[in-house]
Amino acid sequence: MSGHRFYNPNLASGKLSPEESHHATDVLRLRSGDSAAVFDGKGNEARVRITNACADEVSYQALSTNRTPPPSYRI
């Protein structure tokens, strides 16, 4: 399992932002076929496979999704 995680507020879009795409391809050197995780900051996370990797756009296909419930608060 890869430890690479990327933020995308719209998981269903299937594309990372230009900034996240740059980080994935130029910094981490991920390529088509690599796997990673994409999360939306609302408790949803998808395991994805990268289908297209360019410096300004990374496309992905969701393999599975998980929802993390919010923590319970106790006072």
Coordinates of C-alpha atoms in Angstrom, one line a residue:
M1 CA 0.0 0.0 0.0
S2 CA 1.3 3.4 -1.0
G3 CA 1.6 6.1 1.6
H4 CA 1.0 8.9 -0.9
R5 CA -2.2 10.9 -0.2
F6 CA -3.6 13.8 -2.1
Y7 CA -6.3 16.3 -1.3
N8 CA -9.2 16.8 -3.6
P9 CA -12.5 18.3 -2.3
N10 CA -14.4 16.6 -5.2
L11 CA -13.4 12.9 -5.1
A12 CA -15.7 12.1 -8.0
S13 CA -14.0 14.5 -10.4
G14 CA -11.2 11.9 -11.1
K15 CA -8.6 14.6 -11.5
L16 CA -6.1 16.3 -9.1
S17 CA -5.6 20.0 -9.0
P18 CA -2.6 21.4 -10.9
E19 CA -0.7 21.9 -7.6
E20 CA -1.4 18.3 -6.5
S21 CA -0.6 17.0 -10.0
H22 CA 2.8 18.7 -9.9
H23 CA 3.6 17.2 -6.5
A24 CA 2.5 13.7 -7.7
T25 CA 4.5 13.7 -10.9
D26 CA 7.5 16.0 -10.5
V27 CA 8.2 15.6 -6.7
L28 CA 7.0 12.0 -6.0
R29 CA 7.6 10.8 -9.6
L30 CA 4.3 8.9 -9.8
R31 CA 3.3 7.5 -13.1
S32 CA 0.3 5.9 -14.8
G33 CA -0.5 2.6 -13.0
D34 CA 0.7 3.7 -9.6
S35 CA -1.7 3.7 -6.7
A36 CA -2.3 6.4 -4.1
A37 CA -5.1 7.7 -1.8
V38 CA -7.2 10.8 -2.4
F39 CA -9.2 12.4 0.5
D40 CA -11.8 15.2 0.5
G41 CA -11.3 16.6 4.1
K42 CA -14.8 15.5 5.0
G43 CA -14.0 12.0 6.1
N44 CA -14.0 10.3 2.7
E45 CA -11.0 8.6 1.2
A46 CA -10.5 6.7 -2.0
R47 CA -7.8 4.2 -3.0
V48 CA -7.0 5.2 -6.6
R49 CA -5.0 4.0 -9.6
I50 CA -3.4 6.8 -11.6
T51 CA -4.6 6.5 -15.2
N52 CA -2.9 9.6 -16.7
A53 CA 0.1 11.4 -15.2
C54 CA 1.2 14.8 -16.6
A55 CA 2.8 17.6 -14.7
D56 CA -0.3 19.8 -14.9
E57 CA -3.0 17.1 -14.7
V58 CA -3.3 13.7 -13.0
S59 CA -6.3 11.6 -13.7
Y60 CA -7.3 8.7 -11.5
Q61 CA -9.8 5.8 -11.2
A62 CA -11.2 5.1 -7.7
L63 CA -10.7 1.4 -6.7
S64 CA -12.4 1.6 -3.3
T65 CA -13.8 4.3 -1.0
N66 CA -13.9 4.5 2.8
R67 CA -15.8 6.8 5.1
T68 CA -14.3 7.7 8.5
P69 CA -17.0 8.6 11.0
P70 CA -16.4 11.9 12.9
P71 CA -15.0 11.4 16.4
S72 CA -17.5 11.3 19.2
Y73 CA -17.2 14.1 21.6
R74 CA -17.3 13.7 25.4
I75 CA -17.4 16.6 27.8

